[in-house]
CSV table of C-alpha atoms in Angstrom, one decimal:
chain,number,residue,atom,x,y,z
A,1,ASP,CA,8.3,8.3,-27.2
A,2,ARG,CA,10.5,10.4,-29.1
A,3,GLU,CA,7.7,11.7,-31.3
A,4,PHE,CA,6.3,13.2,-28.4
A,5,LEU,CA,9.7,14.5,-26.7
A,6,ARG,CA,9.9,15.9,-29.9
A,7,ARG,CA,6.4,18.1,-30.0
A,8,LEU,CA,7.1,19.0,-26.3
A,9,HIS,CA,9.8,20.5,-26.8
A,10,LEU,CA,9.0,22.5,-30.1
A,11,ALA,CA,5.9,24.1,-28.2
A,12,GLY,CA,7.9,24.9,-25.1
A,13,ARG,CA,5.6,23.8,-22.3
A,14,HIS,CA,7.8,21.7,-20.2
A,15,GLY,CA,6.9,23.4,-17.4
A,16,THR,CA,3.2,23.2,-18.3
A,17,PHE,CA,3.5,19.4,-18.9
A,18,LEU,CA,5.5,18.3,-15.5
A,19,PHE,CA,3.1,20.6,-13.3
A,20,ASP,CA,0.1,19.0,-14.9
A,21,ALA,CA,1.8,15.3,-15.0
A,22,GLY,CA,3.3,16.7,-10.6
A,23,ILE,CA,-0.6,17.2,-9.9
A,24,GLN,CA,-1.6,14.2,-11.5
A,25,LEU,CA,0.0,12.0,-9.5
A,26,LEU,CA,-0.8,13.2,-6.3
A,27,LEU,CA,-3.1,10.1,-5.2
A,28,PRO,CA,-4.3,8.8,-1.9
A,29,TRP,CA,-1.6,5.7,-3.1
A,30,PRO,CA,-2.2,2.4,-1.4
A,31,PHE,CA,1.8,2.6,0.3
A,32,LEU,CA,1.5,5.7,2.3
A,33,ILE,CA,-2.1,5.9,3.6
A,34,ASN,CA,-1.4,3.6,6.7
A,35,ASN,CA,1.5,6.0,7.4
A,36,THR,CA,0.7,9.1,9.5
A,37,ILE,CA,2.9,12.3,9.9
A,38,GLU,CA,3.1,14.7,13.3
A,39,VAL,CA,3.5,18.6,13.6
A,40,TRP,CA,4.3,19.7,16.6
A,41,ASP,CA,2.1,22.9,18.1
A,42,ASP,CA,3.2,24.7,21.3
A,43,VAL,CA,-0.6,25.8,22.1
A,44,LEU,CA,-1.1,22.2,22.9
A,45,GLY,CA,2.1,21.3,24.0
A,46,ALA,CA,1.9,18.0,21.6
A,47,PRO,CA,2.1,16.6,18.1
A,48,SER,CA,-1.3,16.8,16.1
A,49,ARG,CA,-1.2,13.6,14.2
A,50,TYR,CA,-2.7,13.6,10.5
A,51,SER,CA,-3.3,10.7,8.4
A,52,MET,CA,-1.4,10.0,4.9
A,53,LEU,CA,-4.8,9.5,3.1
A,54,ASP,CA,-6.0,13.0,4.4
A,55,LEU,CA,-3.2,14.5,3.5
A,56,LEU,CA,-3.1,13.1,-0.2
A,57,VAL,CA,-6.4,13.5,-0.6
A,58,LEU,CA,-6.1,17.3,0.4
A,59,THR,CA,-3.6,17.7,-1.9
A,60,MET,CA,-6.3,16.7,-4.9
A,61,LEU,CA,-7.7,19.9,-4.4
A,62,LEU,CA,-4.6,21.3,-6.3
A,63,ARG,CA,-6.2,20.1,-9.5
A,64,LEU,CA,-8.6,23.4,-8.8
A,65,LEU,CA,-5.6,25.5,-10.5
A,66,LEU,CA,-6.9,23.4,-13.7
A,67,LEU,CA,-10.1,24.8,-13.7
A,68,PRO,CA,-8.8,28.9,-14.6
A,69,ARG,CA,-7.7,26.8,-18.1
A,70,LEU,CA,-10.3,24.7,-18.5
A,71,ALA,CA,-13.1,27.9,-18.3
A,72,ALA,CA,-10.1,29.7,-21.0
A,73,VAL,CA,-11.1,26.2,-23.3
A,74,PHE,CA,-14.6,27.1,-23.4
A,75,HIS,CA,-14.5,30.9,-23.7
A,76,PRO,CA,-15.3,32.6,-27.3
A,77,LEU,CA,-11.0,34.3,-27.3
A,78,SER,CA,-10.5,30.3,-27.8
A,79,SER,CA,-12.0,30.4,-31.1
A,80,GLY,CA,-9.9,30.7,-34.4
A,81,ASN,CA,-11.0,34.1,-35.4
A,82,ALA,CA,-10.2,35.4,-31.9
A,83,ARG,CA,-6.5,33.8,-32.1
A,84,ILE,CA,-5.9,35.1,-35.9
A,85,TRP,CA,-7.3,38.9,-34.8
A,86,ALA,CA,-4.9,38.3,-31.9
A,87,ARG,CA,-2.0,37.9,-34.2
A,88,PHE,CA,-2.6,41.3,-36.0
A,89,THR,CA,-2.5,42.9,-33.0
A,90,ASN,CA,0.8,41.8,-31.1
A,91,GLN,CA,-1.3,39.3,-28.7
A,92,GLU,CA,-1.1,36.4,-27.1
A,93,ILE,CA,-4.4,35.1,-25.9
A,94,ASP,CA,-3.4,33.2,-23.0
A,95,THR,CA,-5.5,31.7,-20.1
A,96,TRP,CA,-4.0,34.2,-18.2
A,97,PHE,CA,-5.6,36.4,-20.6
A,98,VAL,CA,-9.0,34.9,-20.6
A,99,VAL,CA,-9.1,35.0,-16.4
A,100,ARG,CA,-8.1,38.4,-15.8
A,101,LEU,CA,-11.5,39.0,-18.6
A,102,LEU,CA,-13.2,37.2,-16.3
A,103,LEU,CA,-12.8,38.1,-13.1
A,104,ASN,CA,-13.4,41.3,-14.7
A,105,ASP,CA,-16.8,41.0,-16.6
A,106,SER,CA,-18.6,38.2,-15.5
A,107,VAL,CA,-20.5,38.3,-12.7
A,108,PRO,CA,-21.0,34.3,-12.1
A,109,PHE,CA,-17.5,33.8,-12.7
A,110,LEU,CA,-16.5,35.8,-9.8
A,111,LEU,CA,-19.3,33.9,-7.7
A,112,ALA,CA,-18.3,30.7,-8.6
A,113,PHE,CA,-14.6,31.8,-7.6
A,114,TRP,CA,-15.6,32.7,-4.2
A,115,ALA,CA,-17.3,29.4,-3.8
A,116,VAL,CA,-15.0,27.2,-4.5
A,117,SER,CA,-11.9,29.7,-2.0
A,118,VAL,CA,-14.7,29.1,0.7
A,119,LEU,CA,-15.3,25.0,0.4
A,120,ALA,CA,-11.7,24.7,-0.5
A,121,PHE,CA,-10.4,26.6,2.4
A,122,SER,CA,-12.7,24.5,4.6
A,123,TYR,CA,-12.2,21.5,3.5
A,124,ALA,CA,-8.4,21.9,4.5
A,125,MET,CA,-9.7,23.3,7.9
A,126,PHE,CA,-12.0,20.3,8.2
A,127,VAL,CA,-8.2,18.1,8.2
A,128,PHE,CA,-6.1,19.7,10.5
A,129,GLU,CA,-9.2,20.5,12.5
A,130,ARG,CA,-11.0,17.6,13.6
A,131,ALA,CA,-10.5,15.8,16.7
A,132,TYR,CA,-7.3,14.4,16.0
A,133,ASN,CA,-5.4,12.3,18.7
A,134,ILE,CA,-2.9,14.1,20.4
A,135,GLY,CA,0.0,13.3,23.2
A,136,VAL,CA,3.5,13.0,24.1
A,137,GLU,CA,4.1,9.4,24.5
A,138,SER,CA,2.9,6.7,22.0
A,139,ASN,CA,1.3,5.2,24.9
A,140,SER,CA,-1.2,8.4,25.5
A,141,ALA,CA,-3.2,9.9,23.7
A,142,LEU,CA,-6.0,12.9,24.1
A,143,LEU,CA,-9.0,13.1,21.7
A,144,HIS,CA,-8.9,16.7,21.2
A,145,ASP,CA,-12.0,19.1,19.7
A,146,SER,CA,-11.8,22.3,18.8
A,147,GLY,CA,-15.3,22.8,17.7
A,148,LEU,CA,-14.1,22.5,13.9
A,149,SER,CA,-14.5,19.4,13.9
A,150,THR,CA,-17.5,19.7,11.5
A,151,PHE,CA,-17.4,20.3,8.0
A,152,MET,CA,-20.0,22.4,8.8
A,153,ASN,CA,-18.5,24.5,11.4
A,154,CYS,CA,-14.9,24.8,9.5
A,155,GLY,CA,-17.7,26.2,6.9
A,156,TRP,CA,-19.2,28.4,8.5
A,157,PHE,CA,-15.3,29.7,10.5
A,158,ILE,CA,-14.2,30.4,7.3
A,159,ILE,CA,-16.9,32.6,5.5
A,160,ILE,CA,-16.8,34.7,8.7
A,161,THR,CA,-12.9,35.2,8.7
A,162,MET,CA,-13.0,35.5,4.8
A,163,SER,CA,-15.7,38.1,5.3
A,164,THR,CA,-13.7,39.8,8.5
A,165,ILE,CA,-16.0,39.8,10.6
A,166,GLY,CA,-14.8,37.7,12.9
A,167,TYR,CA,-17.1,36.6,15.7
A,168,GLY,CA,-14.4,34.8,17.5
A,169,ASP,CA,-16.8,32.0,18.8
A,170,LEU,CA,-13.9,29.3,16.5
A,171,SER,CA,-11.2,29.3,16.0
A,172,PRO,CA,-8.4,26.9,15.2
A,173,VAL,CA,-5.8,25.7,18.0
A,174,THR,CA,-3.2,23.4,15.7
A,175,ARG,CA,-0.3,25.4,14.1
A,176,MET,CA,-1.8,24.1,10.7
A,177,GLY,CA,-5.8,25.1,11.1
A,178,ARG,CA,-4.0,28.6,12.1
A,179,ILE,CA,-1.5,28.6,8.9
A,180,VAL,CA,-5.0,27.5,6.5
A,181,ALA,CA,-6.8,30.8,8.5
A,182,VAL,CA,-3.7,33.1,7.6
A,183,VAL,CA,-4.0,32.4,3.9
A,184,SER,CA,-7.8,32.6,3.9
A,185,CYS,CA,-7.4,36.0,4.9
A,186,PHE,CA,-4.3,37.0,2.6
A,187,ALA,CA,-7.4,35.7,-0.8
A,188,ALA,CA,-10.1,37.7,0.8
A,189,VAL,CA,-8.2,40.6,0.6
A,190,VAL,CA,-7.5,39.5,-3.4
A,191,LEU,CA,-11.4,38.3,-3.6
A,192,PHE,CA,-12.7,41.3,-2.3
A,193,ALA,CA,-10.4,43.9,-4.1
A,194,LEU,CA,-11.7,42.1,-7.3
A,195,THR,CA,-15.3,42.0,-6.1
A,196,VAL,CA,-15.3,45.7,-5.3
A,197,ASN,CA,-13.7,46.1,-9.0
A,198,LEU,CA,-16.4,44.1,-10.8
A,199,VAL,CA,-19.3,46.0,-8.6
A,200,LEU,CA,-17.6,49.7,-9.6
A,201,LYS,CA,-17.6,48.0,-13.1
A,202,LEU,CA,-21.2,47.2,-13.7
A,203,LEU,CA,-22.0,50.8,-11.8
A,204,THR,CA,-20.2,52.8,-13.7
A,205,LEU,CA,-22.4,54.9,-16.8
A,206,SER,CA,-21.5,53.9,-19.6
A,207,TYR,CA,-20.1,56.6,-22.4
A,208,SER,CA,-23.4,57.0,-24.4
A,209,GLU,CA,-25.0,57.5,-21.2
A,210,GLU,CA,-23.0,60.4,-19.8
A,211,ASN,CA,-24.2,61.5,-23.0
A,212,LEU,CA,-27.7,61.3,-23.0
A,213,LEU,CA,-27.3,63.1,-18.8
A,214,ARG,CA,-25.1,66.0,-20.7
A,215,VAL,CA,-27.5,66.6,-22.8
A,216,VAL,CA,-31.1,66.4,-21.1
A,217,ASP,CA,-29.0,68.5,-18.2
A,218,ARG,CA,-28.0,71.3,-20.9
A,219,PHE,CA,-31.6,71.5,-22.1
A,220,ASP,CA,-32.6,71.4,-18.1
A,221,ALA,CA,-30.6,74.6,-18.5
A,222,ARG,CA,-32.3,76.2,-21.0
């Protein structure tokens, strides 16, 4: 209604509202699930056919982007007292601020970030690389299996890829599967950087601990 639109305008949250509404509309709609989409694969020399049902379910993974906001809502910094102090320091406590804090301080949050990333990439690889029908003519089809036709194999491949080991026992053959592999590599670079930063922070001595070592060294020198 008009009152809702007025409040939305005053809050300045048009982009957030449209983003949330768009994500919620990504559903396996009944009038779309019977269709297929073909993507040409140069390696196979034939198009890969994907069911709209699988692709729409895959797009629902975009709802994972709402999890950081959920974590921010239940964080202590979202309390009223914290926001009052933030106003005195001219600092805005938003989702990005809380997420950065969690990635720098919380081991469970970073581990959950790793787990969600691996599961999401594994499912995407499973959708694009499992046994599918290929063929140039409409009346000819060939059942192809790249070795990534099970979710367990896809999970193994993503973990090995993101850990930069790369045994080479499994590899995607479709264009979309290779795109997922490339994106997972770039995501792993960011995740490893966050992991190294957190480990260094946990192993770095505090100011009081460094003072204690200086005092002990001074007495030992005497």
